[in-house]
mmCIF file of C-alpha atoms and ligand atoms in Angstrom:
data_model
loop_
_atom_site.group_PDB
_atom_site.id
_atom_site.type_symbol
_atom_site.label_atom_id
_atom_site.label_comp_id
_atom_site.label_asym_id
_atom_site.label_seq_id
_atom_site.Cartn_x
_atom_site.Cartn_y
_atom_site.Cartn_z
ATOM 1 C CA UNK A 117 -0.457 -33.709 -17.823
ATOM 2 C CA UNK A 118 3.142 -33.109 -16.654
ATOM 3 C CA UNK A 119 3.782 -30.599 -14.956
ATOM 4 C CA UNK A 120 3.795 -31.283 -10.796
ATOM 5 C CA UNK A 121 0.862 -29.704 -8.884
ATOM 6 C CA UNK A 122 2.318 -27.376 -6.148
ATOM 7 C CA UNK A 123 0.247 -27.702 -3.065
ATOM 8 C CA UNK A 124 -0.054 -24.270 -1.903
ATOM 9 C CA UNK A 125 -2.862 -25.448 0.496
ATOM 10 C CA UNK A 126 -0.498 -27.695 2.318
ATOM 11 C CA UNK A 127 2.508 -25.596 2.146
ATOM 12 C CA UNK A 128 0.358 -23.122 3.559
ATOM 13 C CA UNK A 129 -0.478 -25.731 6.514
ATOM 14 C CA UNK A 130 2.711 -26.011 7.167
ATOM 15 C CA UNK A 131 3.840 -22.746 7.375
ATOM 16 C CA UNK A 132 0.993 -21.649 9.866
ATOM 17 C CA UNK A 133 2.060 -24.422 11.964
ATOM 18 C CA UNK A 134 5.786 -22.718 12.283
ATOM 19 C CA UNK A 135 4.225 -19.538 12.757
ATOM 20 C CA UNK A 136 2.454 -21.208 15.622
ATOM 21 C CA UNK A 137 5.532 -22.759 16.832
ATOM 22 C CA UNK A 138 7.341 -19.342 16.856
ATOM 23 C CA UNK A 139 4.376 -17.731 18.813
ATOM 24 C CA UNK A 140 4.298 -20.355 21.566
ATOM 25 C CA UNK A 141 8.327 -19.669 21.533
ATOM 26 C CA UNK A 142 7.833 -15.875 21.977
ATOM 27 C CA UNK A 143 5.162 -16.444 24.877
ATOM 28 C CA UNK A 144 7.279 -18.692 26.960
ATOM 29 C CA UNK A 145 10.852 -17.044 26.247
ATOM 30 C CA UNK A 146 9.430 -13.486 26.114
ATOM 31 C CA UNK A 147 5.941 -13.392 27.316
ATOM 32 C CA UNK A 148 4.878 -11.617 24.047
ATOM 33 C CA UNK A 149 2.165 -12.330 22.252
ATOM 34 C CA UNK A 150 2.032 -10.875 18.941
ATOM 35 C CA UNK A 151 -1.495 -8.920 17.881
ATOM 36 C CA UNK A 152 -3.258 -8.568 14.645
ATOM 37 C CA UNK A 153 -6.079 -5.841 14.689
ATOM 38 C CA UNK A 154 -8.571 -6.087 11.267
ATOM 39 C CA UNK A 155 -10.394 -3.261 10.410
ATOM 40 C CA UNK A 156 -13.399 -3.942 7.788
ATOM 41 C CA UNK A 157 -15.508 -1.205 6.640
ATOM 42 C CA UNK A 158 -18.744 -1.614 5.164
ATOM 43 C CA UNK A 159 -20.378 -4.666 4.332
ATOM 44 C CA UNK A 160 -18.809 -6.292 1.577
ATOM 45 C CA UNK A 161 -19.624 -9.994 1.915
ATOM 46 C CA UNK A 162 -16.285 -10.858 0.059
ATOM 47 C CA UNK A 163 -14.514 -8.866 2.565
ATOM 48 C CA UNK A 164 -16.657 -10.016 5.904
ATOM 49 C CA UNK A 165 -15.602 -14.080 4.959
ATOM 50 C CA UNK A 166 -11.778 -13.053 4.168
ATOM 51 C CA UNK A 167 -11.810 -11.191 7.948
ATOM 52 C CA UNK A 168 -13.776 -13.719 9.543
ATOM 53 C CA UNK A 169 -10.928 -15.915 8.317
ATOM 54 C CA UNK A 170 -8.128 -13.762 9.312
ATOM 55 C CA UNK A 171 -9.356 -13.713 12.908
ATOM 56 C CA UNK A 172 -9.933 -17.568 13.474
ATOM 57 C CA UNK A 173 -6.680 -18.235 11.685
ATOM 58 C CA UNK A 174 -5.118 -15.841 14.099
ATOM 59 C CA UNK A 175 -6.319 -17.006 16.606
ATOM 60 C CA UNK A 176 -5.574 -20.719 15.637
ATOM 61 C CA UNK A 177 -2.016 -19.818 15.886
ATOM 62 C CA UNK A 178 -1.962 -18.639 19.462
ATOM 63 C CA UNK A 179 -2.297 -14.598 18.617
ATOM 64 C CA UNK A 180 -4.622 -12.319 19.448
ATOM 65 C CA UNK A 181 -6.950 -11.083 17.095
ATOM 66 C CA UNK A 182 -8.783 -7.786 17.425
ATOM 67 C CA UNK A 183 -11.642 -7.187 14.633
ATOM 68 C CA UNK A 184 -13.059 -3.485 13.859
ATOM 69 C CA UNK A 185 -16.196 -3.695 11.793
ATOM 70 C CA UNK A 186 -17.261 -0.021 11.043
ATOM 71 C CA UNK A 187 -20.730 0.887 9.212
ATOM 72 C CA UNK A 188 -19.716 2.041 5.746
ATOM 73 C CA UNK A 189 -20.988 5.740 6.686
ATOM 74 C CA UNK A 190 -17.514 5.466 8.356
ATOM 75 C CA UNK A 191 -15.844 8.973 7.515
ATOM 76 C CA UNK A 192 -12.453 9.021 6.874
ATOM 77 C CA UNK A 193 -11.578 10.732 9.932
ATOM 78 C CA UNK A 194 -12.869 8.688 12.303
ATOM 79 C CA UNK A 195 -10.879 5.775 10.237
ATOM 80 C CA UNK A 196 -7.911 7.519 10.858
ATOM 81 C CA UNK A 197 -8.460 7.991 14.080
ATOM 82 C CA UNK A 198 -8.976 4.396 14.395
ATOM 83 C CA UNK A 199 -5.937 3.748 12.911
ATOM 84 C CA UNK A 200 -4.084 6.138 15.396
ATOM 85 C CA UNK A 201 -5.431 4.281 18.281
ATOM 86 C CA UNK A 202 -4.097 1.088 16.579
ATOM 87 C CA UNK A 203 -0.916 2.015 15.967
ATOM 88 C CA UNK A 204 -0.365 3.752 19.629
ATOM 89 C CA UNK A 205 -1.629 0.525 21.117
ATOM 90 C CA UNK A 206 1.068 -1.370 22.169
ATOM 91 C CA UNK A 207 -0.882 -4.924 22.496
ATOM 92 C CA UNK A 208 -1.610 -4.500 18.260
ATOM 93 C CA UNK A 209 1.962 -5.365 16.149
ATOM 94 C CA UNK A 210 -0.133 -5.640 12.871
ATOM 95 C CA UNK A 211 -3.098 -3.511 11.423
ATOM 96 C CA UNK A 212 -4.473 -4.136 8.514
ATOM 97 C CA UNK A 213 -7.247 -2.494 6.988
ATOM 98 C CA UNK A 214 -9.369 -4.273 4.569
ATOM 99 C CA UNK A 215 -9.475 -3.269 0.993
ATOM 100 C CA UNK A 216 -11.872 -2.230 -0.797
ATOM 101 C CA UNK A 217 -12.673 0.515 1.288
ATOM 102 C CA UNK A 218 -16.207 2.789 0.523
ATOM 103 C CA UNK A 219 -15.547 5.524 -2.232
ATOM 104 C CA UNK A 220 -15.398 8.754 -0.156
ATOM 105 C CA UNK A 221 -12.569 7.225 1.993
ATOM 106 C CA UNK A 222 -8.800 7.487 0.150
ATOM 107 C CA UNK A 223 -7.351 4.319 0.561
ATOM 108 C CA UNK A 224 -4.155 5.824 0.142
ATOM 109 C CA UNK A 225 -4.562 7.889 2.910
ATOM 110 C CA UNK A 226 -5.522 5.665 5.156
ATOM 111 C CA UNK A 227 -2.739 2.925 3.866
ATOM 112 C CA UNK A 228 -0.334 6.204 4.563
ATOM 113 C CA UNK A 229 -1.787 6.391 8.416
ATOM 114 C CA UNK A 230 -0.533 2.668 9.428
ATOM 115 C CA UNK A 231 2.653 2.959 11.311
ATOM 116 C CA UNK A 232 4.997 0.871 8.883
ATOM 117 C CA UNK A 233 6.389 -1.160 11.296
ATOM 118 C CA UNK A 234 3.105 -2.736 12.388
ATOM 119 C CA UNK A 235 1.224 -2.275 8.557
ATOM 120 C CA UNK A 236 1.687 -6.330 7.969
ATOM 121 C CA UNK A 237 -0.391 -5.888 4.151
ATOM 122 C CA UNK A 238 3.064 -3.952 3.000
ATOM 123 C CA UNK A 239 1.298 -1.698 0.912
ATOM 124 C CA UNK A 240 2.581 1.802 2.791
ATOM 125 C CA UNK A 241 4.766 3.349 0.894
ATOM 126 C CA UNK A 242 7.858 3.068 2.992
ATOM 127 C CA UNK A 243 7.153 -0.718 2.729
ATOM 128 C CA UNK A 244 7.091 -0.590 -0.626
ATOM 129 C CA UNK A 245 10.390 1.734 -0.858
ATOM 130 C CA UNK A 246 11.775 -0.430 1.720
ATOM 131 C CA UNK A 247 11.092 -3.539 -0.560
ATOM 132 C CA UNK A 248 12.765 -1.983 -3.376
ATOM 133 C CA UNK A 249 15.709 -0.886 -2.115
ATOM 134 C CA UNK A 250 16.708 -3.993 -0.188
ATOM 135 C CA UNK A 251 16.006 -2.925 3.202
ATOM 136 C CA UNK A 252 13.963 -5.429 5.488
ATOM 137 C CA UNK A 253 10.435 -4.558 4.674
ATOM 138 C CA UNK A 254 6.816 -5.966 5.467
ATOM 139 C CA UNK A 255 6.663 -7.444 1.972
ATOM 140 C CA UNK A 256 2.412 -7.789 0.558
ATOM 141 C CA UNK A 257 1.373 -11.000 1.632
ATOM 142 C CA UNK A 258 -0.141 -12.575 -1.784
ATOM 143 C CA UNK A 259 3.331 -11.866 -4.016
ATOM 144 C CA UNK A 260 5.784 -13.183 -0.356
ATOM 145 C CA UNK A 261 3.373 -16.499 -0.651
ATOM 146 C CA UNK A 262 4.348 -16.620 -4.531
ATOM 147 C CA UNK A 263 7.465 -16.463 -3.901
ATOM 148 C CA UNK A 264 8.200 -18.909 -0.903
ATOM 149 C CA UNK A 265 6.143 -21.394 -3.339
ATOM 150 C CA UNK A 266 8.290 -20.391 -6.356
ATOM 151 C CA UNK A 267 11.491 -21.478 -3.907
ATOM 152 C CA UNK A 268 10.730 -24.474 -2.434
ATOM 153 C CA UNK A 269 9.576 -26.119 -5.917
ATOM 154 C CA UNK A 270 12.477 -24.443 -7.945
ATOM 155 C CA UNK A 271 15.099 -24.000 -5.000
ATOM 156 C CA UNK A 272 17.451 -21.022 -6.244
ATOM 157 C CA UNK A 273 16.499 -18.823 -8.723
ATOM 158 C CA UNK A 274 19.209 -16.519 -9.852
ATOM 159 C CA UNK A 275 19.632 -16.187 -13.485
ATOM 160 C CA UNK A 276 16.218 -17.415 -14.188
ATOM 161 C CA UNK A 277 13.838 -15.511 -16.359
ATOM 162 C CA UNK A 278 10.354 -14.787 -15.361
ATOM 163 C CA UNK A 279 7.739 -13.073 -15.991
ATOM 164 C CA UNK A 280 4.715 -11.093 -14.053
ATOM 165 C CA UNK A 281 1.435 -10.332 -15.853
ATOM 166 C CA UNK A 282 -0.422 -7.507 -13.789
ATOM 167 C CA UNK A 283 1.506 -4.610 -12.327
ATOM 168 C CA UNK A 284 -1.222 -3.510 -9.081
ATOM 169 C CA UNK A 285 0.642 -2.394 -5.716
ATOM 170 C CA UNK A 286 -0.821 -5.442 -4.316
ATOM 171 C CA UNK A 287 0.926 -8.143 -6.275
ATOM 172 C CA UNK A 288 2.437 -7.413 -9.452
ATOM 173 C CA UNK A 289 4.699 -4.833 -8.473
ATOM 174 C CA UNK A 290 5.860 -6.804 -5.090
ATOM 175 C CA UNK A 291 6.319 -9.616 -6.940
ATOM 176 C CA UNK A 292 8.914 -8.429 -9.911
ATOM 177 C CA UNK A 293 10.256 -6.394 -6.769
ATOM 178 C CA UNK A 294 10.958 -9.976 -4.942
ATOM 179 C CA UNK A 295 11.847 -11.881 -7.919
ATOM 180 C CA UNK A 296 14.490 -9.101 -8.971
ATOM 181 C CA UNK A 297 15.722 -9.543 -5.272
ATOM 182 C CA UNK A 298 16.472 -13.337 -6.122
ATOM 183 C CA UNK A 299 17.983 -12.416 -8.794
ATOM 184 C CA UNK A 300 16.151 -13.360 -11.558
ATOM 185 C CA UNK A 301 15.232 -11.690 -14.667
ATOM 186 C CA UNK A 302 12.209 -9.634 -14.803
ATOM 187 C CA UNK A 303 10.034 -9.064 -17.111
ATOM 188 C CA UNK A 304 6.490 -6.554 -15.931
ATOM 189 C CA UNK A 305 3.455 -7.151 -18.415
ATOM 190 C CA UNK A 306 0.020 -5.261 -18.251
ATOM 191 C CA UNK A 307 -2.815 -4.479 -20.370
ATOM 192 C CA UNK A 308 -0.864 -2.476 -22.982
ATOM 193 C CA UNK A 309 1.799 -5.567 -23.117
ATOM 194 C CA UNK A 310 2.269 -6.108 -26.597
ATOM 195 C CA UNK A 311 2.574 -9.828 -27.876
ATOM 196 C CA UNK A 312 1.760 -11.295 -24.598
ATOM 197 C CA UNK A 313 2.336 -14.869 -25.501
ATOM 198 C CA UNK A 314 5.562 -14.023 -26.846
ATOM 199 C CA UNK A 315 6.643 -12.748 -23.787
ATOM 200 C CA UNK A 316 5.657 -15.309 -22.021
ATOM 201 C CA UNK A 317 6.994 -17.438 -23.876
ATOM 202 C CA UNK A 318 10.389 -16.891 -22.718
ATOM 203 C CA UNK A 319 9.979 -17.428 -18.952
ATOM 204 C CA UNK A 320 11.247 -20.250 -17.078
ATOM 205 C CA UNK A 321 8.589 -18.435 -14.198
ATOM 206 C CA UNK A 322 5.296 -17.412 -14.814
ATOM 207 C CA UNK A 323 3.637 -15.368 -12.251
ATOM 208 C CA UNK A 324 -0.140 -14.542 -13.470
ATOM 209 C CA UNK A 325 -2.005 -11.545 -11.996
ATOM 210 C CA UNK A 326 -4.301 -10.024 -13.972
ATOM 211 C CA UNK A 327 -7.976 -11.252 -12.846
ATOM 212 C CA UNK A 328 -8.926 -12.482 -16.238
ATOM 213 C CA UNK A 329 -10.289 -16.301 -16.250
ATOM 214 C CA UNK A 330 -7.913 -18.460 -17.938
ATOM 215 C CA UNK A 331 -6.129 -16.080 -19.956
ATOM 216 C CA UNK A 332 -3.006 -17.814 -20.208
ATOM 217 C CA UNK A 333 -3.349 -20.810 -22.118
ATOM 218 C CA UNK A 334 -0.587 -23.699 -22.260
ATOM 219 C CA UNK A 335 0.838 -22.664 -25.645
ATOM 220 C CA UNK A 336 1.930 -19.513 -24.468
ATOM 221 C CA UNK A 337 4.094 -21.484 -21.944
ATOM 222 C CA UNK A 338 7.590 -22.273 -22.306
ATOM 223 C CA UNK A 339 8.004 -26.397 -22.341
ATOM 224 C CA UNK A 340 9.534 -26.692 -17.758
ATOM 225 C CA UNK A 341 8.356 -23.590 -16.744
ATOM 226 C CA UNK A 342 6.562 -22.724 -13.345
ATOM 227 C CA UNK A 343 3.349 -21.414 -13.234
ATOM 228 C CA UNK A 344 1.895 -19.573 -10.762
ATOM 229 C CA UNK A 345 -1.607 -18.395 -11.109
ATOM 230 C CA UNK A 346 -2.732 -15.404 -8.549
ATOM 231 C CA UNK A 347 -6.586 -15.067 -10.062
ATOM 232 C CA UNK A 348 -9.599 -15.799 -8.424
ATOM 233 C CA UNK A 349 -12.586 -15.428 -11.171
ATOM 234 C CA UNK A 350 -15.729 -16.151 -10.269
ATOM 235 C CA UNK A 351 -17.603 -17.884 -13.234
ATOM 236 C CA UNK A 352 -20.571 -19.521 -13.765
ATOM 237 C CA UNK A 353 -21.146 -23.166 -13.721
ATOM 238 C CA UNK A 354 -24.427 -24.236 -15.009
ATOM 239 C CA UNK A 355 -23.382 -28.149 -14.620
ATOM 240 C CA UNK A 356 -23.326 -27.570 -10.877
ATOM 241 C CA UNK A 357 -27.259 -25.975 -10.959
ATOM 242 C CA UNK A 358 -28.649 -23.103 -12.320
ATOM 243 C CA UNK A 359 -26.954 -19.582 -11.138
ATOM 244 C CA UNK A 360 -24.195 -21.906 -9.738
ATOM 245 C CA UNK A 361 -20.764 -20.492 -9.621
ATOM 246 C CA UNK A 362 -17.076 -21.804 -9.611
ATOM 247 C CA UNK A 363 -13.609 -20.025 -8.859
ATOM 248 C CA UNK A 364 -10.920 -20.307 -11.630
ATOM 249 C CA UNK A 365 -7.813 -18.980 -12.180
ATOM 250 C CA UNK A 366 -5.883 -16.689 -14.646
ATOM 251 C CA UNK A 367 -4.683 -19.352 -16.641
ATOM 252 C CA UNK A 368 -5.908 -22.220 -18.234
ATOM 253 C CA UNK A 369 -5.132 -24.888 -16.047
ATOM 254 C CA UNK A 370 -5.576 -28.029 -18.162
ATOM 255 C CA UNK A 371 -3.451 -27.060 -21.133
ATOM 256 C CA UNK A 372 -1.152 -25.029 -19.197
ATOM 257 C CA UNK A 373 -0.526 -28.517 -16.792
ATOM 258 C CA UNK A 374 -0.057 -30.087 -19.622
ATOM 259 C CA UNK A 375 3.590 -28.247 -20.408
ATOM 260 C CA UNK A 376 4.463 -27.164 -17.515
ATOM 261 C CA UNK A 377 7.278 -28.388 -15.169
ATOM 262 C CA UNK A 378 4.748 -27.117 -12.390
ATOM 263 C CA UNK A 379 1.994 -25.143 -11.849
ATOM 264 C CA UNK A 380 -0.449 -23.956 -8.862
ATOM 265 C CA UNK A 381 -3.928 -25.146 -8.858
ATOM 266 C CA UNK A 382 -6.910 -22.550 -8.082
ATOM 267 C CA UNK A 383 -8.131 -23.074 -5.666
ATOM 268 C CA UNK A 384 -5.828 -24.552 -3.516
ATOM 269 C CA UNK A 385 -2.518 -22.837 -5.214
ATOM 270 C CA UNK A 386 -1.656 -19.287 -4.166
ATOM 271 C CA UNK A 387 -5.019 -18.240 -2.780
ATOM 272 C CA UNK A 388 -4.687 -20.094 1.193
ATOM 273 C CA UNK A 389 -0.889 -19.081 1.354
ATOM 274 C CA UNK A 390 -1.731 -14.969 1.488
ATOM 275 C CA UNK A 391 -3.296 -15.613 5.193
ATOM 276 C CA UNK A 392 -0.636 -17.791 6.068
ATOM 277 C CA UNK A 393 1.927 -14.962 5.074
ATOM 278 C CA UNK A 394 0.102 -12.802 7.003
ATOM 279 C CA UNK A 395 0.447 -14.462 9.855
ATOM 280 C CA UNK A 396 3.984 -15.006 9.733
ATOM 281 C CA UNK A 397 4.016 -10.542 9.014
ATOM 282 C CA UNK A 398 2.248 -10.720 12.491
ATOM 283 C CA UNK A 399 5.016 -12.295 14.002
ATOM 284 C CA UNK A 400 7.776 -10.948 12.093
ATOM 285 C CA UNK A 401 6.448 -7.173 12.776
ATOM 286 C CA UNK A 402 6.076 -8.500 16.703
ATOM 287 C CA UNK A 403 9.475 -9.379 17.101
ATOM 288 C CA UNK A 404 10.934 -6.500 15.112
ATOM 289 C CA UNK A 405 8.658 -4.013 17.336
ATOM 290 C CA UNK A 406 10.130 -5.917 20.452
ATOM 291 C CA UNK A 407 13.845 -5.752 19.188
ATOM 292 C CA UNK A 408 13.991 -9.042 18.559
ATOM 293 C CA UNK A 409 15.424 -10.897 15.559
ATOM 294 C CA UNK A 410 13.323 -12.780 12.887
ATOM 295 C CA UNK A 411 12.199 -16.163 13.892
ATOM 296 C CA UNK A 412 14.189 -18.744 12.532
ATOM 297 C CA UNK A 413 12.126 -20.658 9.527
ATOM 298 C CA UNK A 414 9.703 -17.894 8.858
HETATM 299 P P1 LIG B 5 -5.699 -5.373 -10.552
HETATM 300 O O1 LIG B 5 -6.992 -5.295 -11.274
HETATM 301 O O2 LIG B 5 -5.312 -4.326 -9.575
HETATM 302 O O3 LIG B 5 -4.511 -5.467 -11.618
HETATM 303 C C1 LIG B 5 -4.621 -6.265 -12.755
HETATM 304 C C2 LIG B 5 -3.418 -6.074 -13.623
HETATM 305 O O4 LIG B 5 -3.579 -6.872 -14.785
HETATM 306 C C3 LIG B 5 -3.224 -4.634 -14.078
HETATM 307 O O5 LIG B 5 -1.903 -4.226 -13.740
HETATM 308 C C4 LIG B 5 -3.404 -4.688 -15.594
HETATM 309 O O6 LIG B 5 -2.455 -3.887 -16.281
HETATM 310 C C5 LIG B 5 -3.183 -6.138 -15.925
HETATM 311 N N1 LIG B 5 -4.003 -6.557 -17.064
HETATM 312 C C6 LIG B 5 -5.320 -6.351 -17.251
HETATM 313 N N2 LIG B 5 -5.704 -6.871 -18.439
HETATM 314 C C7 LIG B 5 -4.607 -7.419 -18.990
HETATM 315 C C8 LIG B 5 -4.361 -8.081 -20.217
HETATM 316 N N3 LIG B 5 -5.324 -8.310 -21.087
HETATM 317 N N4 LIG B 5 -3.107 -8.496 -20.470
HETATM 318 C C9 LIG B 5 -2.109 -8.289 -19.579
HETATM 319 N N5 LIG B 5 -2.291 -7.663 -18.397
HETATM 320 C C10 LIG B 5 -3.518 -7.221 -18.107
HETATM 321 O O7 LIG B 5 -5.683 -6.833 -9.884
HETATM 322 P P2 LIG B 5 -4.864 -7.419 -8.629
HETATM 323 O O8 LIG B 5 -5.395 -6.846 -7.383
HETATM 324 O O9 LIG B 5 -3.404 -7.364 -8.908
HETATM 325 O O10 LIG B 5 -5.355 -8.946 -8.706
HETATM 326 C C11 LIG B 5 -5.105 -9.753 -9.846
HETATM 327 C C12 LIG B 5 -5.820 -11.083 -9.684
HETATM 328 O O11 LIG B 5 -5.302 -11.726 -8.525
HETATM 329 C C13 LIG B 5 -7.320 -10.985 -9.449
HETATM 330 O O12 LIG B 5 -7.943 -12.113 -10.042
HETATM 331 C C14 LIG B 5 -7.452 -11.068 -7.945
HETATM 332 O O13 LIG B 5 -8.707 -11.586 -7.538
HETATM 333 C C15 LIG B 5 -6.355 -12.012 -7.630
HETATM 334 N N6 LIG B 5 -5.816 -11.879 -6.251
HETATM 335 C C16 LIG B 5 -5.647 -13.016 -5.547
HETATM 336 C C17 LIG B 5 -5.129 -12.980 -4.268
HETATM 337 C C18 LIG B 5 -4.930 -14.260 -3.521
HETATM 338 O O14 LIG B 5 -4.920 -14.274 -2.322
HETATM 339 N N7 LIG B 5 -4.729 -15.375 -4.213
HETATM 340 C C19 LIG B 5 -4.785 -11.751 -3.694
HETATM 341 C C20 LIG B 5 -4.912 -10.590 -4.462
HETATM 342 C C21 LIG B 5 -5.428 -10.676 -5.756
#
């Protein structure tokens, strides 16, 4: 193997405990503290773990967590109206409503409903517009933790060519969005890509998105370049027991390490920085709703 293992687990660590530093800063210098309301319909089990982690990790971090769990009869009215509560309540700076939602809801619509300012996922529209026009946005958290990875094992990257596989509002788009902003070279590829591997093949940066196990394999990979894999495949893993199951990424993480100048892991890569990043939206959002500047370091 060669390429260096970036530690997105302990990066992520890290950047929850600033996020807990800048809370305790806002409580004491401001008496704010910022608000994260989770709304879950239904009862995906997926979704219940990701929210139940939301909430402790908000709360870790010295916010306040409010958690919404609606039966999945839910209408889409009484959603919204949930949502209009939420964003007239001035103790909530972030909402975010947790995706999938049940078929006879729009998630659009709903997405539409958050008030911008406090919708910390970054999927509204105007977040999204925001994003690609250069304005300070709410950026999606899963393509922001990419990208602060991306920078701290790569430092600048202007002029450097990358590429994203996957173009969903959640992370593909974001992330060329964000890597154009830095200046690199962009390159979008999706299921009617032609010649993936020589695409990829170019890129000093590899972001993978596409929610294919181990689709990228290490000779598509240009000899240096970062990888960063996004996926989270469930497979199965009949040497840990029968009907046992194991998470892997989209790419091929043996042959990929082993030309790579560094890659993510899964788990343990991109996967524990999208809370962390949500977090930091939490506070970020706060301060912006309070006219306040950024934190520093976030
Ligand atoms: P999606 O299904 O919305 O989008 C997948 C994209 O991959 C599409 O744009 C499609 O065009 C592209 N694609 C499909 N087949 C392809 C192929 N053969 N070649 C090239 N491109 C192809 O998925 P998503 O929501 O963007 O998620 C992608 C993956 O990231 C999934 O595995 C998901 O579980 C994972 N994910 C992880 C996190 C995290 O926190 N780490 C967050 C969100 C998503």
């Amino acid at each position: 193997m060669t390429a260096r293992i970036i530690d997105g687990k302990a990066f992520a660590a890290t950047l929850r405990q600033r996020v807990g530093a800048a809370v305790a800063g806002l409580k004491a210098d401001h008496g704010l503290t910022p608000g994260l309301a989770v709304v879950l319909v239904g009862e995906d089990p997926a979704s219940e773990i990701y929210v139940r982690n939301k909430g402790l990790q908000t709360v870790e971090a010295g916010m306040a967590s409010f958690e919404y769990k609606l039966p999945a009869t839910t209408s889409e009215a009484e959603l919204l109206a949930l949502v209009g509560q939420l964003n007239a309540d001035a103790g909530v700076h972030g909402i975010l409503v947790q995706l999938p939602l049940p078929k006879h809801i729009s998630e659009a619509a709903v997405i539409n409903a958050i008030d911008p300012d406090k919708d910390v996922d970054g999927f509204h529209v105007i977040n999204a517009g925001r994003l690609a026009t250069g304005q300070p946005a709410l950026v999606p958290c899963t393509p922001y933790g990419c990208l602060l990875l991306l920078k701290d094992a790569l430092g600048d990257l202007a002029g450097k060519s990358a590429v994203v596989i996957g173009r969903s509002n959640i992370v593909g788009k974001p992330m060329a969005q964000l890597l154009l902003a830095e200046s690199c070279t962009v390159t979008v590829a999706h299921s009617k890509t032609r010649d993936l591997p020589a695409v990829v093949a170019g890129a000093d940066i590899v972001v993978a998105a596409v929610g294919r196990p181990r689709m990228v394999t290490g000779d598509w990979i240009k000899p240096g370049a970062a990888v960063i894999d996004v996926g989270i495949n469930r497979i199965p893993a009949p040497e840990k027991g029968e009907g046992a199951t194991r998470v892997v990424g989209d790419v091929d993480f043996a042959s990929a390490a082993a030309v790579a100048g560094a890659i993510t892991p899964v788990p343990g890569g991109v996967g524990p920085m999208t809370i962390a990043c949500l977090l930091r939206n939490t506070v970020v959002a706060a301060c912006r709703q309070a006219g306040l500047a950024d934190p520093a370091g976030l």
